[in-house]
Short mmCIF file of C-alpha atoms in Angstrom, two decimals:
data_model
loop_
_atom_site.label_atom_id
_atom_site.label_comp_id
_atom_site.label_asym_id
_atom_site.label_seq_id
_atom_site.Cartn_x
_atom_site.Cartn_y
_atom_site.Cartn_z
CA UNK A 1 42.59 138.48 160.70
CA UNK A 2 39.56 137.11 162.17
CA UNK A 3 38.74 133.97 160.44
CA UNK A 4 35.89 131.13 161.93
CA UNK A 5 34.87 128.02 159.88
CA UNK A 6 31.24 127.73 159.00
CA UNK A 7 29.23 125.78 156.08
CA UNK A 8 29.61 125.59 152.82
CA UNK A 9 27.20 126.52 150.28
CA UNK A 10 26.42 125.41 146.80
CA UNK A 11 23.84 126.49 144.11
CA UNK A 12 22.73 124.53 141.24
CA UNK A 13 25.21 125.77 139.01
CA UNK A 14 28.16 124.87 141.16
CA UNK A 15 28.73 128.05 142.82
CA UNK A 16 30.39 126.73 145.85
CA UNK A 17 31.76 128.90 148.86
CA UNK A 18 33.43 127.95 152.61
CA UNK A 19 31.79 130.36 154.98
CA UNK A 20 33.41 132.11 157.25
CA UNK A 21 34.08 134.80 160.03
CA UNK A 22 36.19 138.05 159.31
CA UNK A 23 36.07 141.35 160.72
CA UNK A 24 38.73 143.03 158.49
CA UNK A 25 42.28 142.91 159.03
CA UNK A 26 42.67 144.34 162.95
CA UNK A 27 46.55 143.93 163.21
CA UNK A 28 46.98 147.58 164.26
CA UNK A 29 50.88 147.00 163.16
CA UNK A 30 50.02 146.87 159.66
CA UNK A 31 47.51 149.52 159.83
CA UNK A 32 45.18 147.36 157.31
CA UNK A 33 41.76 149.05 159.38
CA UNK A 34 43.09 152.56 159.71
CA UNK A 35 44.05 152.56 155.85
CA UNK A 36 39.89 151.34 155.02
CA UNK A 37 39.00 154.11 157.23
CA UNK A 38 41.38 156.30 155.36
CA UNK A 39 40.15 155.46 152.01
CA UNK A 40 36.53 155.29 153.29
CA UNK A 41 36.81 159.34 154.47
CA UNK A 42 39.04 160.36 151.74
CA UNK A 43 36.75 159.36 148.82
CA UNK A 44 33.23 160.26 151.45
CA UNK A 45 31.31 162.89 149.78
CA UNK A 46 29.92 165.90 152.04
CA UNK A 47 25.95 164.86 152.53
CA UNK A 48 23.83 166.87 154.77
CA UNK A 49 22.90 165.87 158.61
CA UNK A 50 22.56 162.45 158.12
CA UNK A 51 19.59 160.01 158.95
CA UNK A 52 19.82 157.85 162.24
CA UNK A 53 17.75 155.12 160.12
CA UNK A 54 19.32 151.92 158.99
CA UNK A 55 18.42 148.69 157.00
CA UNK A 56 18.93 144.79 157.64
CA UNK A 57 18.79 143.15 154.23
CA UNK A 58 18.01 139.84 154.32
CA UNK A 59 18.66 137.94 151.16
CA UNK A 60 17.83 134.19 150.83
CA UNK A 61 20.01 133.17 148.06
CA UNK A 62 19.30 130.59 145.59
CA UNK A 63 15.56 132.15 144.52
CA UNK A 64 12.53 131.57 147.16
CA UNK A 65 9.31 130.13 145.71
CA UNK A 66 6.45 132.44 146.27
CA UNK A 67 3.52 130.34 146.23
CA UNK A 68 4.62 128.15 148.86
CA UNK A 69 5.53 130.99 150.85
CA UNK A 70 3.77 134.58 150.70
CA UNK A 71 1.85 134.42 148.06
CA UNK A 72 0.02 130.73 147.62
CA UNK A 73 -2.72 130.54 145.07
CA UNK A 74 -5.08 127.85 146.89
CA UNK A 75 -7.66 128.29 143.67
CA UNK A 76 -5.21 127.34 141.09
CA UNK A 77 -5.18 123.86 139.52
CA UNK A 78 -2.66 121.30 141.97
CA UNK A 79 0.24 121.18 139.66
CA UNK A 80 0.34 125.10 140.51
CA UNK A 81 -0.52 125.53 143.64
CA UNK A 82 1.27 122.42 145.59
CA UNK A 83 0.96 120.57 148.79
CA UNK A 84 0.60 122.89 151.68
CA UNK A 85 -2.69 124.31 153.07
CA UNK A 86 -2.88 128.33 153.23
CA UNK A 87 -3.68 130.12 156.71
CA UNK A 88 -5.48 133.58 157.78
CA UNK A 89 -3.22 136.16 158.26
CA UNK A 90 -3.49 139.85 160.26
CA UNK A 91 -5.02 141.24 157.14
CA UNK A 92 -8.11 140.24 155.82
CA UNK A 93 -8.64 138.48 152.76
CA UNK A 94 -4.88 137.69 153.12
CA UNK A 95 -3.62 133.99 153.42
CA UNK A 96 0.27 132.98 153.49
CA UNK A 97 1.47 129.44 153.50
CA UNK A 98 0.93 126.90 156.57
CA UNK A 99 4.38 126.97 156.92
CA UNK A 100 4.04 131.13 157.91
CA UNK A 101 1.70 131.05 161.12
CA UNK A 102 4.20 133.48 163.32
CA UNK A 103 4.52 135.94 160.00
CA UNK A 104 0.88 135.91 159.34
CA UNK A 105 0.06 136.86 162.80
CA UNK A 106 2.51 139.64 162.51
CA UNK A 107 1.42 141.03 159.55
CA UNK A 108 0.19 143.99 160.55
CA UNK A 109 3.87 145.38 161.35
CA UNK A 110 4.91 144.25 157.86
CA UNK A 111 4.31 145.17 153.67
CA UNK A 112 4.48 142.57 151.15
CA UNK A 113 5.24 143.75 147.80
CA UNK A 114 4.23 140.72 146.05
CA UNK A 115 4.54 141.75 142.03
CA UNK A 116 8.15 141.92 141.53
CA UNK A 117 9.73 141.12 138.38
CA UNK A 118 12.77 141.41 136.43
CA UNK A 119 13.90 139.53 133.14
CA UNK A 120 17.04 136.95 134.31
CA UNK A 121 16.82 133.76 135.47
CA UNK A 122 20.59 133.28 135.99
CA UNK A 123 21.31 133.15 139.42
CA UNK A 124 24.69 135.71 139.45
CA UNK A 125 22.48 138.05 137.46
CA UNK A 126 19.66 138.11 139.65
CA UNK A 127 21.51 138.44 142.94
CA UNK A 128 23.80 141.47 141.12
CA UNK A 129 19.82 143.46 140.64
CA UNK A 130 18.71 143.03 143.72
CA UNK A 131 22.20 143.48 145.36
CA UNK A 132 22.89 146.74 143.06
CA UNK A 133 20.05 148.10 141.34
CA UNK A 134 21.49 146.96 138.12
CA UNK A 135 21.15 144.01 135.94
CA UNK A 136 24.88 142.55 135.09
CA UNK A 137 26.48 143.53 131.67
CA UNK A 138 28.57 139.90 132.03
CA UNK A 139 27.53 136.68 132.01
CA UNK A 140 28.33 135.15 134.74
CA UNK A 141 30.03 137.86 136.94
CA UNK A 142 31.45 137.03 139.89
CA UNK A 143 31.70 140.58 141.48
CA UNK A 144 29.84 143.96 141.88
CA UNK A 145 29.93 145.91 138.76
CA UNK A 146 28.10 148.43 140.14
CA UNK A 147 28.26 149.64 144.30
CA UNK A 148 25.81 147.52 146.42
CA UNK A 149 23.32 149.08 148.60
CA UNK A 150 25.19 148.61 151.22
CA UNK A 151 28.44 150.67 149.96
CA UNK A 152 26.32 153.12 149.20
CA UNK A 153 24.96 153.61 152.07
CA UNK A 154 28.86 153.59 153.73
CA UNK A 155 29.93 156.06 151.69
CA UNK A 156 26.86 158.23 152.23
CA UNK A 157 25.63 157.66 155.32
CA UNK A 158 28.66 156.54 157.36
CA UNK A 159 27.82 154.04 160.57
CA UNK A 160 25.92 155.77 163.66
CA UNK A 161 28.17 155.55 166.05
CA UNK A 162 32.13 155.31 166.98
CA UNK A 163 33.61 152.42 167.41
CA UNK A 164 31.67 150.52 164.89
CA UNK A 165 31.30 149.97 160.77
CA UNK A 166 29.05 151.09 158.70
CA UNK A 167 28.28 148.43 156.38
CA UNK A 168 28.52 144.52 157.50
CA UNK A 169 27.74 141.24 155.69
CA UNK A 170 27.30 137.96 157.14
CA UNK A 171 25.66 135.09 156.46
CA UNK A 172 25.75 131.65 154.59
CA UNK A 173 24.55 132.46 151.01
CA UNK A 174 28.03 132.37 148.94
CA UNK A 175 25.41 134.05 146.13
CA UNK A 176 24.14 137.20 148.43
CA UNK A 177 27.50 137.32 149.43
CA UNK A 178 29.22 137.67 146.44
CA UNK A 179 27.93 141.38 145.51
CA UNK A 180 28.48 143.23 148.51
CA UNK A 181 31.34 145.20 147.56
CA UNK A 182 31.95 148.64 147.38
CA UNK A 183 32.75 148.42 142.77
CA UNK A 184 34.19 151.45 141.53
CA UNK A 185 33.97 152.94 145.02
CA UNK A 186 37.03 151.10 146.32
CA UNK A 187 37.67 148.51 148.84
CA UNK A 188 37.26 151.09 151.51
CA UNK A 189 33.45 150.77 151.23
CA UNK A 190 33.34 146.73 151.27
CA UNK A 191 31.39 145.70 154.12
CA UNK A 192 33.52 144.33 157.52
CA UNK A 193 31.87 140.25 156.53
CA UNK A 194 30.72 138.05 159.73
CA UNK A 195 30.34 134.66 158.14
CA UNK A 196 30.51 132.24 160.51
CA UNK A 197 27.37 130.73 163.00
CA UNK A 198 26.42 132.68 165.82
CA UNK A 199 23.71 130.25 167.32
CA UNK A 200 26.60 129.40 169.96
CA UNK A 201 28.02 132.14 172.34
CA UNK A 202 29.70 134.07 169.83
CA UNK A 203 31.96 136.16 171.18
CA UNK A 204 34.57 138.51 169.33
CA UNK A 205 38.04 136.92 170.43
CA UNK A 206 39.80 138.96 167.94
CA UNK A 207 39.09 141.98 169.20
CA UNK A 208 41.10 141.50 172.59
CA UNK A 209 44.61 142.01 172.48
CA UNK A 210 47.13 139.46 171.22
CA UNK A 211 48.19 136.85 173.91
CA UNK A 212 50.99 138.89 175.98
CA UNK A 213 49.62 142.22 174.69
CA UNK A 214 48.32 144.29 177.46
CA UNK A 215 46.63 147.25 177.14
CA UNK A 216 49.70 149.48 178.32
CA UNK A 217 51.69 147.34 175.63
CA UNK A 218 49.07 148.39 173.12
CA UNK A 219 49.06 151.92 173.99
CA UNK A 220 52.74 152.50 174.19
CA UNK A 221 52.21 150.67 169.96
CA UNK A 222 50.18 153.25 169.44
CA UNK A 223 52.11 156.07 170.36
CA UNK A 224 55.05 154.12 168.69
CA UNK A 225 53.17 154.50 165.43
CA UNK A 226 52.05 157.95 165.73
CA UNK A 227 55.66 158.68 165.60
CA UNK A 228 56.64 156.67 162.66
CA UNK A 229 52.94 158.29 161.27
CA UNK A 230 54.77 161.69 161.36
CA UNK A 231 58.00 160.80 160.27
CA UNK A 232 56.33 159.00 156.81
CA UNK A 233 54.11 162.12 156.70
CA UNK A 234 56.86 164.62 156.38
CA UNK A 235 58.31 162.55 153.68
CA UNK A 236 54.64 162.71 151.62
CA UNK A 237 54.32 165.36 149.64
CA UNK A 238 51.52 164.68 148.36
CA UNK A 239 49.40 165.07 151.88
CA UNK A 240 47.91 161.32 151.66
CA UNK A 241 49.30 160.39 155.05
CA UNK A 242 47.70 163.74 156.60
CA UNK A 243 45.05 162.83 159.38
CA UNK A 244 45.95 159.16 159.33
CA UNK A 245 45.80 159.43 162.96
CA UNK A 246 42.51 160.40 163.45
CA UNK A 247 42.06 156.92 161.26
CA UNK A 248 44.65 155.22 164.04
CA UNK A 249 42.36 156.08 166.45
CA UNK A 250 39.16 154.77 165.38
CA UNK A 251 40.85 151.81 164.72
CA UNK A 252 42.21 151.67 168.35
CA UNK A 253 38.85 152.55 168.94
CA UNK A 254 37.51 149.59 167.65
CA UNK A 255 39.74 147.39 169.15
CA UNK A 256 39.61 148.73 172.75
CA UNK A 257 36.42 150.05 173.05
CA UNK A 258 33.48 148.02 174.35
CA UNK A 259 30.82 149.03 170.96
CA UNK A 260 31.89 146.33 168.70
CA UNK A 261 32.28 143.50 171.13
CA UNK A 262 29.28 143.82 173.03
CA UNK A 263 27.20 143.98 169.74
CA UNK A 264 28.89 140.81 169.01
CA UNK A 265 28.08 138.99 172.13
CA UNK A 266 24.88 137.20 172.13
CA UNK A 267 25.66 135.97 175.99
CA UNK A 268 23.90 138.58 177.54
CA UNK A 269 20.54 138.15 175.65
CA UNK A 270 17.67 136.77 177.70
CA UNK A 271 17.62 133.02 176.66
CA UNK A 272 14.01 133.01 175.82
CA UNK A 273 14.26 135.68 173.07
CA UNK A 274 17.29 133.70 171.28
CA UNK A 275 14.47 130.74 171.79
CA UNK A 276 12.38 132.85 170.26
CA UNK A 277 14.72 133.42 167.25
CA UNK A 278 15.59 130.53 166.69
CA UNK A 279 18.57 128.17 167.68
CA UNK A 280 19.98 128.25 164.76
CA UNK A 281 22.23 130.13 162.31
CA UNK A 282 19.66 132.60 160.37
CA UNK A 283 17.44 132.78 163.80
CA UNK A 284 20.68 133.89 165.38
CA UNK A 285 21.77 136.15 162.58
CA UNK A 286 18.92 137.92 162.92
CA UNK A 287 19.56 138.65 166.57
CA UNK A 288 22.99 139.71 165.69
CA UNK A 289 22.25 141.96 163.37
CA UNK A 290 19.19 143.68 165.26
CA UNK A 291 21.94 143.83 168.00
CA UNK A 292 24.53 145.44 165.14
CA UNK A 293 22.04 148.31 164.26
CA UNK A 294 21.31 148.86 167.60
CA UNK A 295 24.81 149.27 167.94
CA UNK A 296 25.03 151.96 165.59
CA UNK A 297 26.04 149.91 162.28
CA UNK A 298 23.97 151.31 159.25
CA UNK A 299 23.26 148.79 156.50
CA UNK A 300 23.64 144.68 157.36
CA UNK A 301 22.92 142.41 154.97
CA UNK A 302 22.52 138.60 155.87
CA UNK A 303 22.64 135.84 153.19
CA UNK A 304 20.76 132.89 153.77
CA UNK A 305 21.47 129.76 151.85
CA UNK A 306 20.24 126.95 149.83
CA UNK A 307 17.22 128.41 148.51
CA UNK A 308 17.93 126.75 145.05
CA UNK A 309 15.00 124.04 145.48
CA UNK A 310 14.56 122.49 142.20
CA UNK A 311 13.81 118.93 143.43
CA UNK A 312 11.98 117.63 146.71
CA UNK A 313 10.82 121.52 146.96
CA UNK A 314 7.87 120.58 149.90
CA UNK A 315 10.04 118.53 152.27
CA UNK A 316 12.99 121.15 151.89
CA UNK A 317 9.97 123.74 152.37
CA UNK A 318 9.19 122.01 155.27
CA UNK A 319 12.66 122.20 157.16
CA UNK A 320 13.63 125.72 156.50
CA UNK A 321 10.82 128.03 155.88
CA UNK A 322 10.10 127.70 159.74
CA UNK A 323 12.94 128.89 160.99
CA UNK A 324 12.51 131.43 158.59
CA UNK A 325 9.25 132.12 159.75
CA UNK A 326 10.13 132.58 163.38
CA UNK A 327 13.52 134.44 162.53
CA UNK A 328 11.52 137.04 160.64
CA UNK A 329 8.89 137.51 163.17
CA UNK A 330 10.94 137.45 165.94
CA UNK A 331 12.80 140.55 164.82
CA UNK A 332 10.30 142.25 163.69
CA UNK A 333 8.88 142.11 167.15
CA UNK A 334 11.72 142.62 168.75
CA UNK A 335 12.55 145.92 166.69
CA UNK A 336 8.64 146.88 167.68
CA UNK A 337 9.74 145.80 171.57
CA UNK A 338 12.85 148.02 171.58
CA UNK A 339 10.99 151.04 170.05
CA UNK A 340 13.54 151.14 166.69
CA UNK A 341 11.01 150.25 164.02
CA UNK A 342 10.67 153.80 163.15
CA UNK A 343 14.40 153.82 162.68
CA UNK A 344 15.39 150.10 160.85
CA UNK A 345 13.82 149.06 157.92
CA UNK A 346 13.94 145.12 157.65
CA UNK A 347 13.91 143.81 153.96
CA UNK A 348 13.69 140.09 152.95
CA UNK A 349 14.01 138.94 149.30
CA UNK A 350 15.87 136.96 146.77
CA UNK A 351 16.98 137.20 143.65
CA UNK A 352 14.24 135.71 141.80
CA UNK A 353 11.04 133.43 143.09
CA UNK A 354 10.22 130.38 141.40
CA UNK A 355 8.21 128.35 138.54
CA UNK A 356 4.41 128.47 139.06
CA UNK A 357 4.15 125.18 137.38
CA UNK A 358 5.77 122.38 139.72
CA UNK A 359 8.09 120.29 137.21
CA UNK A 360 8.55 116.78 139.02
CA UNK A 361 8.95 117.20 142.57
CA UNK A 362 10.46 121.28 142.47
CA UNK A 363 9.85 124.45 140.74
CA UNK A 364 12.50 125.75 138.75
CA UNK A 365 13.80 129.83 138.07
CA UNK A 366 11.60 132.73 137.60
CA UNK A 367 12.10 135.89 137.78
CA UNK A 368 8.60 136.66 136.09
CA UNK A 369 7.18 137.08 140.05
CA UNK A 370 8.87 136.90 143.07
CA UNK A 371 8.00 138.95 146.63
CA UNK A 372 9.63 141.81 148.72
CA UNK A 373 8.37 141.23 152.90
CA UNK A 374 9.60 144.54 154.34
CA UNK A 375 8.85 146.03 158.27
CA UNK A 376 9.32 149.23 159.68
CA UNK A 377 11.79 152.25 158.44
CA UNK A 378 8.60 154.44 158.67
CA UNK A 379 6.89 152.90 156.00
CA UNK A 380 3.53 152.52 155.99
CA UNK A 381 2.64 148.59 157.16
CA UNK A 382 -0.18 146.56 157.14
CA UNK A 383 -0.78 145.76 153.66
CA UNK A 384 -0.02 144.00 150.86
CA UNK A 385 1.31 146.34 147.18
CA UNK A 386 0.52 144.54 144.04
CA UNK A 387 -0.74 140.86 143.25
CA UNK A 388 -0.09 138.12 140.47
CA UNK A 389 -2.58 136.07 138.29
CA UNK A 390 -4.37 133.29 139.57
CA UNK A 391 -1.67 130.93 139.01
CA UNK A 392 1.28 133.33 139.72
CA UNK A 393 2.62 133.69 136.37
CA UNK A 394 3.24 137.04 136.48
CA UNK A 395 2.12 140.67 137.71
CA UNK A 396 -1.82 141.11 137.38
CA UNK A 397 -1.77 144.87 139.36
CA UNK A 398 0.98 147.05 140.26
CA UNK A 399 4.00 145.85 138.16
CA UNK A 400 7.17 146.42 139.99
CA UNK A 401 11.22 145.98 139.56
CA UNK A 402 13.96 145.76 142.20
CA UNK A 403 14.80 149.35 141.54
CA UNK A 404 11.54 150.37 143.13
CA UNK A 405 12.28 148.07 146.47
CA UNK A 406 15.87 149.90 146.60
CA UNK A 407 14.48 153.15 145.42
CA UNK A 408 12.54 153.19 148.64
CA UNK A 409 15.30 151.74 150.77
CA UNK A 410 17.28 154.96 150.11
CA UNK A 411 14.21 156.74 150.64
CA UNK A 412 14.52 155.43 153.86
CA UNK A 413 18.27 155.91 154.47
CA UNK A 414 17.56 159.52 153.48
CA UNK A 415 19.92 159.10 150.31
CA UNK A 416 19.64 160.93 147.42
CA UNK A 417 18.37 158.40 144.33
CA UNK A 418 19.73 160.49 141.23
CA UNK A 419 23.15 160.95 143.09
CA UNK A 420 26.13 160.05 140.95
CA UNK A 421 29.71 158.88 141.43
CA UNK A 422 32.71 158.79 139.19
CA UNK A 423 34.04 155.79 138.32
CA UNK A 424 37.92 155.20 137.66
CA UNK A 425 37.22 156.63 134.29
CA UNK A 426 36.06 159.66 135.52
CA UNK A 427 32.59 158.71 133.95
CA UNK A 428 29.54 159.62 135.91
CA UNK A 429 27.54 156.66 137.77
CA UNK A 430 24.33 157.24 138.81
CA UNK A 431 23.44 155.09 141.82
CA UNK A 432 20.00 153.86 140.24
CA UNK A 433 18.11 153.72 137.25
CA UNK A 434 15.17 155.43 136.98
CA UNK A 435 12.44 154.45 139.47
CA UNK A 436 9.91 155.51 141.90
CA UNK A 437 9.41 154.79 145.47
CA UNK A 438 6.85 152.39 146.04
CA UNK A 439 4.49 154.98 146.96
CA UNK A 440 2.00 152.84 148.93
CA UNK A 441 4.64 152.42 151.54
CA UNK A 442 5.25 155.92 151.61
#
């Protein structure tokens, strides 16, 4: 098991979670990774020739305000509009916060959706739409109901390329984090999680052999299993251990082969790029997980943290909407740079934004308008779908739900929206409700 330390995050309702690093179970004795391949192929369902596209989600948990971000409202009274100046962007007639300078400038490689809504305030709720498509049926639910995105897109899509998984999670955000999972799918479609802080020189110790293990050693394990593979096989009647290993190999794949470490391994990336990211955790998320797609990995979500600013909102805007800023630009550019913006969609939200009205020193829950900043997948960029009132209380053009921002992300992925999976019931599931892509973006 690959387990690093990181943070921990809590929300205002006491949600509380240690971060940390994991890349599955790789003991190849206990076969943990070849069984989540297993499960992942037996329960795949046959999809035409797949898409090359992919998606990094970027989810900053705890409910971003809006105004003080993407979409300020410099004409409202002060109580609404707060302390921080608003700034030209790419587009004319479009201003973002001060705190957005390298965003603004690279606005013309992005769409903001900025007349989002949905009808929960709670924060489990929230995360579960955005996460899912799907509003939660449970108070307080503490795990997927309903497939995310991301397992969809696993059990659909598949990843890219050998050697590497489909679907990963990292990040610090114990709330975008907590609805990754594959549901009714099976564990087989939970994402392989990196939660730990790459802003160092990460680099994937767990995926070298065990102290003492050479390579030989390894190989002559491998055979060693094959055997016993055949010798449970012939005592399986019921065929479930047929082609477990092809599911050996991938494994062994994974663990010799050079795909998932050099993704992981920031070392190698000119120095003033990762400046350019950012230092720090989300900056060098980011950078990770543009490596990660490049790598062949289809869907990555990264949770960002303590986004829950009820109290002392402009000095916490302050501190971490720059990184933010930078992070964001940074990778948009860099996708440009590299030629792949064609091919990975970027997508940064949260689960809801936050009170027009400033109550004290912070805004407090609202899900009545909140933002969507997406980049490339082929969408159409440079421009901003929908607006709010004058004091951002709520839609004023172009009224539009989650379902509509993941509608379009499977667009993207080239999955098919009214596709339906059976549950352990054997009740039919479909993957969204029904919605539209956003059709400006198309």
């Amino acid at each position: 098991m690959w387990t690093i330390d990181g943070d921990s995050y809590r929300s205002c309702d006491g949600i509380s979670r240690r971060g940390f690093l994991r890349v599955g179970s790789l003991g190849l004795s206990g076969l943990a990774l070849p069984d989540l391949l297993r499960l992942r192929a037996q329960a795949a369902a046959p999809s035409p020739a797949a898409k090359s596209t992919a998606v990094i989600q970027i989810v900053l948990s705890g409910g971003p305000t809006q105004i003080d971000t993407f979409d300020p409202k410099p004409d409202a009274p002060r109580e609404f509009k707060g302390e921080f100046s608003t700034i030209e962007t790419r587009l004319p007639g479009v201003r973002f916060s001060e705190l957005l300078p390298r965003c603004a400038n690279a606005l013309d490689k992005m769409a903001l959706v900025r007349s989002l809504a949905h009808q929960t305030s709670d924060h489990l709720a929230g995360t579960h739409w955005i996460m899912t498509a799907f509003n939660s049926t449970q108070q307080q639910a503490r795990k997927n109901e309903r497939p995310s995105v991301g397992a969809v897109a696993a059990k659909m899509r598949g990843a890219g390329a050998p050697g590497v998984p489909p679907y990963v999670s990292m990040g610090n955000g114990f709330l975008g984090s907590n609805y990754v999972g594959g549901a009714y799918l099976g564990p087989g479609f939970n994402p392989f999680t990196f939660n730990g802080d790459p802003s160092g020189n990460l680099r994937a110790r767990d995926l070298d052999p065990p102290s003492g293990l050479s390579l030989d050693r390894l190989d002559d394990r491998k055979t060693l299993l094959a055997r016993l593979d055949r010798i449970n096989r012939a005592r399986d009647v019921s065929g479930t251990m047929d082609g477990l290993d092809r599911f050996a190999q991938q494994a062994y794949e994974m663990v010799t082969g050079p795909a998932a470490r050099e993704a992981l391994d920031l070392s190698d990336e000119d120095p003033r790029l990762r400046d350019r990211y950012g230092r720090n955790r989300l900056g060098q998320s980011c950078l990770l997980a543009r490596r990660l797609v490049e790598a062949g990995v289809t869907f990555v979500t990264l949770s960002d943290g303590n986004w829950d600013h009820h109290g002392q909102i402009f000095s916490l805007c302050r501190a971490q909407v720059p990184p933010l800023d930078a992070a964001v630009a940074t990778l948009v550019e860099d996708l440009h740079d590299r030629g792949l913006a064609d091919r990975v969609l970027v997508l940064v939200w949260g689960e809801f934004g936050r009170t027009p009205r400033i109550t004290g020193n912070g805004r407090d829950h609202w899900p009545g308008s909140m933002f969507a900043l997406l980049a490339g997948g082929g969408l159409k960029m440079g421009q901003v779908v929908g607006s709010t009132t004058r004091k951002g209380e709520s839609p004023a053009e172009r009224p539009l739900r989650p379902e509509h921002v993941i509608r379009t992300v499977y667009h993207v992925l080239g999955i098919d929206p009214n596709h339906e999976f059976r549950n352990e019931s054997g009740r039919p599931m479909p993957i969204l409700n029904q919605a539209d892509v956003i059709r400006e973006l198309i």
